[in-house]
XYZ file of C-alpha atoms in Angstrom:
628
model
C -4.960 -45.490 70.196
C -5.545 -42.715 67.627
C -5.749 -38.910 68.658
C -8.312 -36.531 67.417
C -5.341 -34.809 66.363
C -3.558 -37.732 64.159
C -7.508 -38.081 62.404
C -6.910 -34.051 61.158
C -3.958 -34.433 59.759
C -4.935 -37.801 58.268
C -8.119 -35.783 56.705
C -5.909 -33.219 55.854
C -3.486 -35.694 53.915
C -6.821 -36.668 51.921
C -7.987 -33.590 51.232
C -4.810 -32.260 49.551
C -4.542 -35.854 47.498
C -8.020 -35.220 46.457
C -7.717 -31.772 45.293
C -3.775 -31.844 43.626
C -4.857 -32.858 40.479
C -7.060 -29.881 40.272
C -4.943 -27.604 40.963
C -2.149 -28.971 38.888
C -4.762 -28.923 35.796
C -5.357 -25.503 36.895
C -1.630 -24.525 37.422
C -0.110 -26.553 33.721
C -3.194 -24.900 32.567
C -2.304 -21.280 32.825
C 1.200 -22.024 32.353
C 0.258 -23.570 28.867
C -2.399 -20.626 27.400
C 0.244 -18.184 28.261
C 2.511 -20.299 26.327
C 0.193 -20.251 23.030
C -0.444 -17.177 23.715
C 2.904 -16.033 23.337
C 3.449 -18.158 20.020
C 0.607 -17.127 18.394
C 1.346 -13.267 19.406
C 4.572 -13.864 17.536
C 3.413 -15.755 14.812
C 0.678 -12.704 14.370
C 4.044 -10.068 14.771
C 5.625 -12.386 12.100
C 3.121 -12.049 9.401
C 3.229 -8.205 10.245
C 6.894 -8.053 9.760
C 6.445 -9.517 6.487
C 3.653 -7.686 5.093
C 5.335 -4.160 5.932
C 8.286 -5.676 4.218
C 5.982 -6.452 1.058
C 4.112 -3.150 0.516
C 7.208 -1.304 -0.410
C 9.113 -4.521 -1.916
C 6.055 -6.493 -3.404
C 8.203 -8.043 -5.948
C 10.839 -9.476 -3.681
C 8.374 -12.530 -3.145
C 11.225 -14.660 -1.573
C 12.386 -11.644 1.003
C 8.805 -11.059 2.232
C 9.249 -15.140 3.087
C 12.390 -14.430 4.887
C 11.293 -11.282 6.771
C 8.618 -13.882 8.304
C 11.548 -16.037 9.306
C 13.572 -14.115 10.627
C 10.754 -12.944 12.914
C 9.987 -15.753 14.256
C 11.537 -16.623 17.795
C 9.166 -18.831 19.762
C 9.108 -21.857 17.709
C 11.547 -23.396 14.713
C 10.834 -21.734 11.244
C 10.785 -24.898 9.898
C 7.657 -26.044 11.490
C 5.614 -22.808 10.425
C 3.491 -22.954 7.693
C 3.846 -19.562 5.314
C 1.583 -18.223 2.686
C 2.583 -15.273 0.640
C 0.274 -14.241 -2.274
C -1.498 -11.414 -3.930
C -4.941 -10.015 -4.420
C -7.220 -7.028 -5.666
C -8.660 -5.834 -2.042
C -10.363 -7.800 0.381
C -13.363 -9.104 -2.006
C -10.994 -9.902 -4.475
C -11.340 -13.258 -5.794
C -8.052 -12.276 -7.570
C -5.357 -14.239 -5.561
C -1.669 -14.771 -7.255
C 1.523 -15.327 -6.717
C 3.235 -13.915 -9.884
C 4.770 -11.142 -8.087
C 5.756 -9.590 -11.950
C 2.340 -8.557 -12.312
C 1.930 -7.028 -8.626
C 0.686 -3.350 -8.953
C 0.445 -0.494 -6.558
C -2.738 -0.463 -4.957
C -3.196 -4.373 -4.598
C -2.686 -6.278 -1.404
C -0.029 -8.674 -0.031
C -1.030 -11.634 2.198
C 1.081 -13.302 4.753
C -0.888 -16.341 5.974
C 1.033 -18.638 8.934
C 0.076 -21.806 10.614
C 1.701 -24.120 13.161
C 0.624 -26.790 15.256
C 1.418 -25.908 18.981
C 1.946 -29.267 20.707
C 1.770 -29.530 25.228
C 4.320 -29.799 26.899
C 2.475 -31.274 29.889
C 1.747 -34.533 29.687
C -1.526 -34.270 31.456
C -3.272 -32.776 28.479
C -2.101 -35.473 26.027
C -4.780 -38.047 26.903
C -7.859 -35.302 26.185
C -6.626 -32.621 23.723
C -4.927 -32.836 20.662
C -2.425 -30.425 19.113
C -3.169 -26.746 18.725
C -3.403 -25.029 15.272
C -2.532 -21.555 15.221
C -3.810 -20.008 12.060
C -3.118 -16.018 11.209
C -3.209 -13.766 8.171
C -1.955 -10.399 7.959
C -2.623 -8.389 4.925
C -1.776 -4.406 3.757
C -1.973 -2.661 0.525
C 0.843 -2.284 -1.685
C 2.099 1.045 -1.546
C 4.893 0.391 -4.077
C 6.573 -1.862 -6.454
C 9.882 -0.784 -5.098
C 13.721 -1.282 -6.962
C 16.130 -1.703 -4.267
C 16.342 -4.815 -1.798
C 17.752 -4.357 1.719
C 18.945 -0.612 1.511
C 17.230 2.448 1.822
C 15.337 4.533 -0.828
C 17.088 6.902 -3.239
C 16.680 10.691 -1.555
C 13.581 12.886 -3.135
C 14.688 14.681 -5.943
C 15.288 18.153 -5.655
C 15.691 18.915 -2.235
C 18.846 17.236 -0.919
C 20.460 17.381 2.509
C 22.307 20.867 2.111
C 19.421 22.516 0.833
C 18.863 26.461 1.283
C 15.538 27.560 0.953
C 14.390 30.994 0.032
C 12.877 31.711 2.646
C 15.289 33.478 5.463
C 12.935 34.319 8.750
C 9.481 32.680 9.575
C 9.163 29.314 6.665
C 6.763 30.440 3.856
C 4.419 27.469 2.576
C 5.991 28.280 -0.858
C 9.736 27.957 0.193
C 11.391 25.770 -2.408
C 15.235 24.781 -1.554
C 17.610 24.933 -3.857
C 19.837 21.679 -4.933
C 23.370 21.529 -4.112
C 23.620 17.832 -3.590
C 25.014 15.774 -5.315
C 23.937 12.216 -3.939
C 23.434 9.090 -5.550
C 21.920 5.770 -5.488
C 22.585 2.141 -6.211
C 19.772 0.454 -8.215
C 19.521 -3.031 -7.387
C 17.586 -5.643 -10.136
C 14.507 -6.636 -9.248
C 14.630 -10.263 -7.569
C 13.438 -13.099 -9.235
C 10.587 -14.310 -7.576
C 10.946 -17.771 -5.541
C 8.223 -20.547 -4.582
C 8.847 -20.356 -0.982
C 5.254 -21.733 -0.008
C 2.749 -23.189 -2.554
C -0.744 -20.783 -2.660
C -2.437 -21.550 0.330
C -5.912 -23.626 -0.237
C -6.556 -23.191 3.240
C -8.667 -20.291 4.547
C -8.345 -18.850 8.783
C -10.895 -19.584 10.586
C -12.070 -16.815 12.333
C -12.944 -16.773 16.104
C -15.972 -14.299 15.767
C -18.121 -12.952 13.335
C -16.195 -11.287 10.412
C -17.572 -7.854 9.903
C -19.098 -6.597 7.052
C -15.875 -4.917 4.780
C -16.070 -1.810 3.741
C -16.774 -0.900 0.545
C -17.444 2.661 -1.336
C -19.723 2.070 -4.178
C -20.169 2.800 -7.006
C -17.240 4.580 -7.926
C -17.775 8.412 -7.286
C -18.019 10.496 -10.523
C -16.234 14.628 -11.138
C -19.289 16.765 -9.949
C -20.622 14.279 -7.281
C -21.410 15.851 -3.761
C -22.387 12.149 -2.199
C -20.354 9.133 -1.739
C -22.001 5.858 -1.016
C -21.592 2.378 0.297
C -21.837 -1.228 2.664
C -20.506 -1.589 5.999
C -20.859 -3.144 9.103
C -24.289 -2.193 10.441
C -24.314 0.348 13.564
C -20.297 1.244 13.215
C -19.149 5.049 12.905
C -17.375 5.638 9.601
C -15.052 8.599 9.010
C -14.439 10.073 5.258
C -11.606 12.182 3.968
C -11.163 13.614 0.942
C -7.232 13.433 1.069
C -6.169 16.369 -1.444
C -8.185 18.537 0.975
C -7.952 17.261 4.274
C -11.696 17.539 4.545
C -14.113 14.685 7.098
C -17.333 13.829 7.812
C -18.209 11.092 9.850
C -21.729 9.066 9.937
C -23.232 5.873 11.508
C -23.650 2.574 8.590
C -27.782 2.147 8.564
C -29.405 -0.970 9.598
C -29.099 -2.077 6.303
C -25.160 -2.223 5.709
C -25.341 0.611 3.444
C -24.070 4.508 4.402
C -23.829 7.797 2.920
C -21.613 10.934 2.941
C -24.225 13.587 1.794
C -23.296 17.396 1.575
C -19.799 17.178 0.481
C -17.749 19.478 -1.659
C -17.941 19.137 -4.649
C -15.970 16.031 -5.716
C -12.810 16.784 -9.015
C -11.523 14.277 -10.961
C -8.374 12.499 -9.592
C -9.223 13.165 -6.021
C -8.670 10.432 -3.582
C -11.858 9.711 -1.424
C -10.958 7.278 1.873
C -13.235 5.684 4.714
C -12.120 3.972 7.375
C -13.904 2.912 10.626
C -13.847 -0.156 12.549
C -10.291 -1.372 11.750
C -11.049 -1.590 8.085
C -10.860 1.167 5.124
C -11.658 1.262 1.570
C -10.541 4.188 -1.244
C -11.550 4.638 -4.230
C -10.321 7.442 -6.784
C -12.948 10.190 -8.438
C -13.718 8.878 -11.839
C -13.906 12.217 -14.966
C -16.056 9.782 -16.783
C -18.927 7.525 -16.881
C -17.484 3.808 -16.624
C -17.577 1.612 -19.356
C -19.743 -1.532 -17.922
C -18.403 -4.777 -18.513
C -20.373 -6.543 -20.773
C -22.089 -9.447 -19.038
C -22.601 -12.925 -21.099
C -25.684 -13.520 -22.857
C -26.798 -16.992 -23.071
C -28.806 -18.239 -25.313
C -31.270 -19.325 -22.856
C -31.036 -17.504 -19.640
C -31.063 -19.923 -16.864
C -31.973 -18.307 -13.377
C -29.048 -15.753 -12.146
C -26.459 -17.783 -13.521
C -22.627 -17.171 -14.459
C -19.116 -17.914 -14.689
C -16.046 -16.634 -13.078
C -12.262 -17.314 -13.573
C -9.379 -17.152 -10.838
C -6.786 -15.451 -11.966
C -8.521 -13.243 -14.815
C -5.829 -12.321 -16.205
C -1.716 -13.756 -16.451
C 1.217 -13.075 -18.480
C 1.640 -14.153 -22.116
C 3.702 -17.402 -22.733
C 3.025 -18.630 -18.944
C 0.943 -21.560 -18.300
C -1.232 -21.146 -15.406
C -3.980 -23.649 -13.323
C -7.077 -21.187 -14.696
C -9.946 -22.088 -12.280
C -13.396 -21.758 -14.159
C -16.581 -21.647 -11.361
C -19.994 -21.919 -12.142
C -22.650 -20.535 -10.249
C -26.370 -20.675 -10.149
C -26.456 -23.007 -13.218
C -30.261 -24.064 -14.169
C -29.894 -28.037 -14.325
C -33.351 -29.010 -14.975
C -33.431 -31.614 -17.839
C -29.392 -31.058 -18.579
C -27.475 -34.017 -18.825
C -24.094 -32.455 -20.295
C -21.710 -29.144 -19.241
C -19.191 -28.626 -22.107
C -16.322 -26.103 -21.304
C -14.652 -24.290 -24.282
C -12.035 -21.445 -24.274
C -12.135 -19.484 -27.814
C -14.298 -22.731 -29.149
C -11.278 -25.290 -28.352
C -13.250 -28.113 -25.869
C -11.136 -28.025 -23.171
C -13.245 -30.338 -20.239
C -16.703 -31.389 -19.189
C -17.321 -30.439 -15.802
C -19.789 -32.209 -13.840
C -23.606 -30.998 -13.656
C -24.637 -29.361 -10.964
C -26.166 -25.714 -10.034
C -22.507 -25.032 -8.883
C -19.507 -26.479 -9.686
C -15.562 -25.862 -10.368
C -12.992 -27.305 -13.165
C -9.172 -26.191 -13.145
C -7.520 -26.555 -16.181
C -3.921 -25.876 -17.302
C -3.728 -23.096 -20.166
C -0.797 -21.634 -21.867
C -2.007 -17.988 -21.818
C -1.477 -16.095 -25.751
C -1.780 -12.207 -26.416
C -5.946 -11.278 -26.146
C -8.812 -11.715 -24.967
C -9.730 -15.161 -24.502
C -13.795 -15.928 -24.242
C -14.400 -19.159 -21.337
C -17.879 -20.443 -22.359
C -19.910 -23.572 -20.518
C -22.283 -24.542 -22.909
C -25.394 -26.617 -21.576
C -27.168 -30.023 -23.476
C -30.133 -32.078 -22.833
C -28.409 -34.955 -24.679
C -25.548 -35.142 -26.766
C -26.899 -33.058 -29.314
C -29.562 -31.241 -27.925
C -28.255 -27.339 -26.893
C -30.346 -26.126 -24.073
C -28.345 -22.529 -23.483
C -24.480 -21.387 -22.616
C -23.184 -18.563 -20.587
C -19.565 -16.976 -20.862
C -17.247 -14.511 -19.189
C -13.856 -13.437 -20.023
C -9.566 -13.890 -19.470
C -7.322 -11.142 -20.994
C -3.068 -11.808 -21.042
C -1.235 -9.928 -20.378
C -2.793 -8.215 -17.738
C -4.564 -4.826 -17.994
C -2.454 -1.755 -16.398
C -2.359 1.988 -16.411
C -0.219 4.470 -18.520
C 0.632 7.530 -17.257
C 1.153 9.793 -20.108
C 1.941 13.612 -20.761
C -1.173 16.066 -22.187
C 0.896 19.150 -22.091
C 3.928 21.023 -20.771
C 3.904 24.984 -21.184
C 5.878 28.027 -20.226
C 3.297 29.889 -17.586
C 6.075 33.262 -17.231
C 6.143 36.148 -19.407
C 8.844 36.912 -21.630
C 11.497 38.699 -20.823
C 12.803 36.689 -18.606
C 15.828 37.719 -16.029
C 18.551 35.844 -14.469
C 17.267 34.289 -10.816
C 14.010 35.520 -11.585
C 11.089 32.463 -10.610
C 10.468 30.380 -13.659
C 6.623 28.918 -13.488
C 5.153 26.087 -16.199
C 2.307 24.236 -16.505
C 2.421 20.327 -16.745
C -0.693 18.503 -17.771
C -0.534 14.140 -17.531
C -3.188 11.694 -18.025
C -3.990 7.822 -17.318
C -5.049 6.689 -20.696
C -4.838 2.805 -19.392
C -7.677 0.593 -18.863
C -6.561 0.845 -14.842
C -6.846 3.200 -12.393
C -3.465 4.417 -10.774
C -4.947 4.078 -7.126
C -1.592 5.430 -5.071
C 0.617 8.020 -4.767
C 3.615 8.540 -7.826
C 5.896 12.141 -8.674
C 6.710 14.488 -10.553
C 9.883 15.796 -11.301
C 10.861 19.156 -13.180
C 14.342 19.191 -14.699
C 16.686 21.994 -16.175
C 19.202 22.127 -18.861
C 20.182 18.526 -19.193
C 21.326 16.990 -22.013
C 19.023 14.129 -22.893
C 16.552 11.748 -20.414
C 16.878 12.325 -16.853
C 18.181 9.701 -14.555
C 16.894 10.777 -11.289
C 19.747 8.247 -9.705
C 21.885 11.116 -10.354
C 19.928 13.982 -11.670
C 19.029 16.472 -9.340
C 15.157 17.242 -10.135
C 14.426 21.324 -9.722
C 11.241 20.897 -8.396
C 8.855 18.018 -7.888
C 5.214 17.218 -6.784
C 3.056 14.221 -5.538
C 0.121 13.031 -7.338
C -2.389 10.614 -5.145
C -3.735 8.383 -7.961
C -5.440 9.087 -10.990
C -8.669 6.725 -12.527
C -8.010 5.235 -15.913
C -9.075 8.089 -18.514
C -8.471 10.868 -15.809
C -6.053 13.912 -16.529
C -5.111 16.733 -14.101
C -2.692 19.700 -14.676
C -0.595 21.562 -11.816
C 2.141 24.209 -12.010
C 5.669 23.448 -10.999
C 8.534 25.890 -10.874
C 12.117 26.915 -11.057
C 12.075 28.786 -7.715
C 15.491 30.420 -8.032
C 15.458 30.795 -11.869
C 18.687 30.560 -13.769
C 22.100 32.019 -13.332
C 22.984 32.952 -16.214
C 21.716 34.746 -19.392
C 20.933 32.564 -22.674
C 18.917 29.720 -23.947
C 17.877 26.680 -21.481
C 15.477 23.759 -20.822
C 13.372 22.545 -18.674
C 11.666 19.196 -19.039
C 9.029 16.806 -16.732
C 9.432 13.036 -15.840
C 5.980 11.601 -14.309
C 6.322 8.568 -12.265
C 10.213 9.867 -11.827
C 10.658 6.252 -8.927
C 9.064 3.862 -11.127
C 6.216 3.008 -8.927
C 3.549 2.543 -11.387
C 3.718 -0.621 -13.715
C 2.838 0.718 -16.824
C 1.490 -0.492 -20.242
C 3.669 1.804 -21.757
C 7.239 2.952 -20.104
C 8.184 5.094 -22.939
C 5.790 8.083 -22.709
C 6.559 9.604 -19.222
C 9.036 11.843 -20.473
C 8.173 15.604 -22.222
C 9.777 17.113 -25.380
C 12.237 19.667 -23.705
C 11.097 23.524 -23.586
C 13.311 25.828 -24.389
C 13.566 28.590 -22.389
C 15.686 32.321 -22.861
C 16.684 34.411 -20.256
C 17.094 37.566 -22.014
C 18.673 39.790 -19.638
C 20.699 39.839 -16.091
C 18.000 40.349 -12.971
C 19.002 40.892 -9.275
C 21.357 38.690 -7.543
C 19.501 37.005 -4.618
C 20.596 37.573 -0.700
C 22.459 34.466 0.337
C 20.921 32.895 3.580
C 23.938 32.606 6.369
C 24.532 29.393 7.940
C 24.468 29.491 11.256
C 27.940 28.070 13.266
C 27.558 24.724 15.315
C 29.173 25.277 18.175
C 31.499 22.711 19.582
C 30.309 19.900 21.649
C 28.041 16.565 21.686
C 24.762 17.224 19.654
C 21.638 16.173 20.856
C 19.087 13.877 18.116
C 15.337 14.397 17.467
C 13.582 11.103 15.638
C 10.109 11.385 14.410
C 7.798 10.161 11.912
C 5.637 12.054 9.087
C 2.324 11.576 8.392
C -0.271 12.866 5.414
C -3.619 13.475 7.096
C -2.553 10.362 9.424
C -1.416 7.899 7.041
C 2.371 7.342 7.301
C 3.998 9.013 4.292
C 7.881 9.154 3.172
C 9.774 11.809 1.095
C 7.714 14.798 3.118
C 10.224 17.870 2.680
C 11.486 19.032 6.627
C 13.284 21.688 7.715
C 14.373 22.531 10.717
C 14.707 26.306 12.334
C 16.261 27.759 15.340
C 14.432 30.061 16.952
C 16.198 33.403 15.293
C 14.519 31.776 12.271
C 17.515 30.698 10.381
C 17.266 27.278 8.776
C 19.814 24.919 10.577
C 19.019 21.286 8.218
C 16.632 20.322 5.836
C 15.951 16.759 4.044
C 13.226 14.323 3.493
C 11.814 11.402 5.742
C 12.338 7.924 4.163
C 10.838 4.712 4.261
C 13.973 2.900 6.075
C 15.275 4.204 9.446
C 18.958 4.168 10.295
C 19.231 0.643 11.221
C 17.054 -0.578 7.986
C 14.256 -1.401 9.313
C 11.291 -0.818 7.322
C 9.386 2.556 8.824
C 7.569 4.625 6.738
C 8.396 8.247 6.879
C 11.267 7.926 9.316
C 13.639 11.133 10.050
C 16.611 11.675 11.678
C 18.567 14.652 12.586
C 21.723 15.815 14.592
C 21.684 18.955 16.411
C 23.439 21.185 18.859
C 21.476 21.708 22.368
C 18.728 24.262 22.077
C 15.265 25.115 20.445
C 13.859 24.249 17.019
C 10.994 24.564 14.952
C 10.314 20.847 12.539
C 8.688 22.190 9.882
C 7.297 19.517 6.888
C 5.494 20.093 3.676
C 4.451 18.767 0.619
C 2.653 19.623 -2.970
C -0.063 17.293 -4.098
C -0.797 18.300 -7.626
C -2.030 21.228 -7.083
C -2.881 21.394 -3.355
C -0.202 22.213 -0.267
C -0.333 20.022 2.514
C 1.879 21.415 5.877
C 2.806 20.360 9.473
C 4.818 21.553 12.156
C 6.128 20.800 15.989
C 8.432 22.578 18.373
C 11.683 20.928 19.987
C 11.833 22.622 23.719
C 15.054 22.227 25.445
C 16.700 19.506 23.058
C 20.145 18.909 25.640
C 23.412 17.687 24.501
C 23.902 13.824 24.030
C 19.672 13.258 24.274
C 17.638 11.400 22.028
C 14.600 12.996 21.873
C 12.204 10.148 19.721
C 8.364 10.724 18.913
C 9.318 14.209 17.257
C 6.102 13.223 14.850
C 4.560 15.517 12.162
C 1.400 15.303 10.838
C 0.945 17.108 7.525
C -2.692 18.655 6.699
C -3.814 21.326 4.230
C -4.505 24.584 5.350
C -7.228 24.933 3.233
């Protein structure tokens, strides 16, 4: 006879049969998002690593590859899918792999996918494998020399550097060289096929937002800067030689404006940023040249050709891509596609359409015409667009290099000059690149083991711009006699240049005619004995990571107790733009960094409280602004 008792349990027993698959599906569920999850946030991590990698070492196509690797934990390497190519910006139809003809102020692209499979069978039956899909992207910031190792140390200011000033830091204070350090150039890598150009594009989850883009380019003399972005968003501008902002909400109709500004000099550096995106563009000193759009013989409605790339180095066959778009194809039987009049295909007729053809690229300027027929001799219209080899780039030049002191000159008295440059390229230079004053060498500097006297950032400069800035010999020259001082622009090589041979002025000769004041030596303070304590930071330029910012570090008695630069590698070399590191005894200090952009002064500073023997004090950041 069955109990009331045995019938609960029974039900019981039911229940939980019932209701165990649910809560398994539930329970492999969450066990397998947190799974993906985890892959994809490492795949995403991945493509980071290898995209900080390729800003400062765009040519080392094979090592941006590897940096994804070596990244990757969660899943074998093998089974990832990597992309690495170029482009122009993000509405670049520009993409490439050539890493030779990567620029400064382009983008590299890390694109990953994998295919996550279960690992509970209970999904197997209903879902199919997983694809992961992420791109990571970041502009180029230089071409870089040296694989694997840190940067060569800013000239002019080396480790051991004493600067003039001997209390409170001056915003002038310019150390004087003493070092003697050197570095090991390494050739640049020849570049590998590690993954064939993606023809895949990422899906995207949501909505892609509008990119931001500043047009047109601002011209000298211009107080407004205009644009399209993503409707309703707050957008912040900074004029970076100045340090000044404005912020302003896009319109309802993409577009935005910066009104009221100061007014805008050639060669200045105008960013916005807002939503997770930015765009920058450099002030133009001229009116552009527009590029000449086809003329057809018979205009059909909007239509016209592009080609992907637009450009390639001479001798190098390349797959050229020719697109049409918005062809008229009423009554047109035939498309005929010639480069410089040599029939090279026929692509098929349609309003849009695409042919890829294999072309050995020659010196010029190579005209791509489709020409459109009724019948096979009947010429309705054709329309035609351009493809230059080798590709254009910018040439940094010198305009003039002058003596700004007045004769007579003393021993250790401040030596000023004037040094004019110019882009006279077809490109704009859109990034930062020095200059570097030298004194009484004997030929061409090589700043590998020339110590540079003085030296100066420049943040871009639009094809046909020129700017002038004064540089100086801050503690003169010892001795009485006849000298020289001479400029190097682009002293790192960071600018891929038409023209190499033109960076470098004709020496000045310089006489110091009689014996001036010897200067005060600054004491060094003694270390006492004991562990030191360590302060790591970064530096920043109005909030953008920046290397080679000038530091020094004070006790609080004022005397200067180290001085160096931040570099782009930290001391386990790992990529980190403007990393520092310094070893001190327990106490105070004042971090003090600066910088010269052409012919503005950008400065930052922190305090160190309390710094104890044996600590590691990290986060010891410095953001560098201008004061005025």
């Amino acid at each position: 006879m069955k109990t009331p008792g045995n019938h609960k349990k029974g039900q019981t027993l039911v229940e939980f049969a019932l209701i165990l698959p649910l809560l398994l599906l539930i329970l492999f569920g969450i066990i397998e998002f947190g799974r993906i999850l985890f892959i994809y946030s490492n795949l995403f991590n991945a493509a980071r690593e290898g995209v900080r990698y390729g800003i400062t070492m765009p040519r080392d196509y094979d090592g941006i590859a590897q940096h994804v690797e070596d990244a990757i934990v969660a899943v074998p390497d093998d089974d990832v899918n990597i992309g690495v190519w170029y482009d122009d910006g993000p509405q670049s139809a520009n993409t490439f792999t050539d890493s030779a003809q990567v620029v400064v102020g382009q983008r590299v692209i890390v694109y990953m996918e994998y295919d996550v499979g279960y690992l509970t069978p209970l999904f197997e039956p209903f879902l199919n494998d997983m694809q992961l899909q992420t791109k990571s992207a970041r502009t180029i910031q230089s071409v870089g020399n040296l694989v694997n190792a840190p940067p060569p140390e800013a000239p002019g200011v080396p480790d051991t550097a004493t600067p003039t000033a001997t209390a409170t830091p001056v915003e002038t204070a310019t150390p004087t060289n003493t070092s003697t350090e050197t570095a090991t150039s390494t050739a640049t890598p020849t570049p590998l096929s590690v993954t064939a150009t993606p023809t895949i594009i990422p899906p995207t989850a949501t909505a892609t937002p509008v990119p931001i883009e500043i047009t047109p380019i601002p011209m000298a003399g211009a107080t407004t800067v205009e644009g399209v972005a993503q409707t309703g968003q707050q957008l912040t501008l900074r004029i970076v030689q100045t340090g000044y902002q404005q912020t302003v909400i896009v319109g309802a109709d993409n577009q935005f404006s910066f009104t009221g500004l100061p007014t805008l000099l050639v060669g200045q550096t105008v960013l916005v940023e807002g939503y997770g995106q930015q765009d920058l563009t450099v002030v133009a000193g001229n009116t552009p040249t527009p590029t000449p759009s086809p003329t057809p013989t018979s205009i059909p409605q909007g239509g016209y050709l592009t080609v992907d790339p637009t450009c390639g180095p001479v001798g190098t066959t390349l797959p050229i891509s020719v697109t049409g778009h918005n062809f008229s194809t009423a009554g047109i039987k035939e498309y005929r596609l010639y480069i410089d009049g040599t029939l090279y295909g026929e692509p098929s007729v349609a309003a849009d359409f695409r042919e890829i053809i294999d072309l050995t690229l020659t010196a010029g300027e190579h005209t791509v015409t489709v020409k459109a027929y009724k019948n096979n001799s009947v010429f309705d219209y054709e329309i035609s667009t351009t493809l230059i080899s080798p590709c254009a780039e910018p040439d940094l030049a010198v305009t003039g290099f002058k003596l700004l002191s007045t004769p007579p000159l003393t021993t250790y008295q401040k030596i000023e000059v004037e040094v004019g440059i110019c882009n006279q390229g077809a490109v704009s230079v859109p990034s930062l690149f020095w200059v570097d004053l030298f004194s009484d060498l004997n030929g061409e500097p090589d700043p590998e083991v020339d110590l540079s006297s003085d030296y100066v950032a420049v943040n871009g400069l639009p094809a046909g711009g020129a700017i002038s800035f004064t540089m100086w010999l801050e503690d003169g020259f010892p001795v009485t006699g006849t000298h020289n001082l001479a400029s190097l622009i682009d002293t790192w090589n960071q600018v891929v240049e038409a023209d190499e041979n033109n960076n470098y002025t004709t020496p000045l000769t310089v006489v110091v005619a009689a014996a001036g004041p010897l200067p005060t030596p600054t004491p060094t303070p003694s270390v006492p004995p004991g562990p030191l304590g360590t302060i790591k930071g970064l530096t920043y330029l109005d909030g953008i990571p920046q290397s080679l910012i000038t530091l020094y570090v004070y006790d609080m008695d004022g005397r200067l107790v180290w001085s160096g630069q931040s570099h782009t590698v930290d001391d386990d070399g790992y990529l980190l733009d403007g990393y520092y590191e310094v070893a001190l005894p327990a106490g105070d200090y004042l971090v003090l960094g600066q910088m010269r952009m052409a012919n503005a002064f950008y400065y930052g500073q922190i305090t160190v409280t309390a710094l104890s023997a044996g600590e590691v004090r990290e986060g010891v950041d410095i953001n560098l602004t201008s004061p005025y």
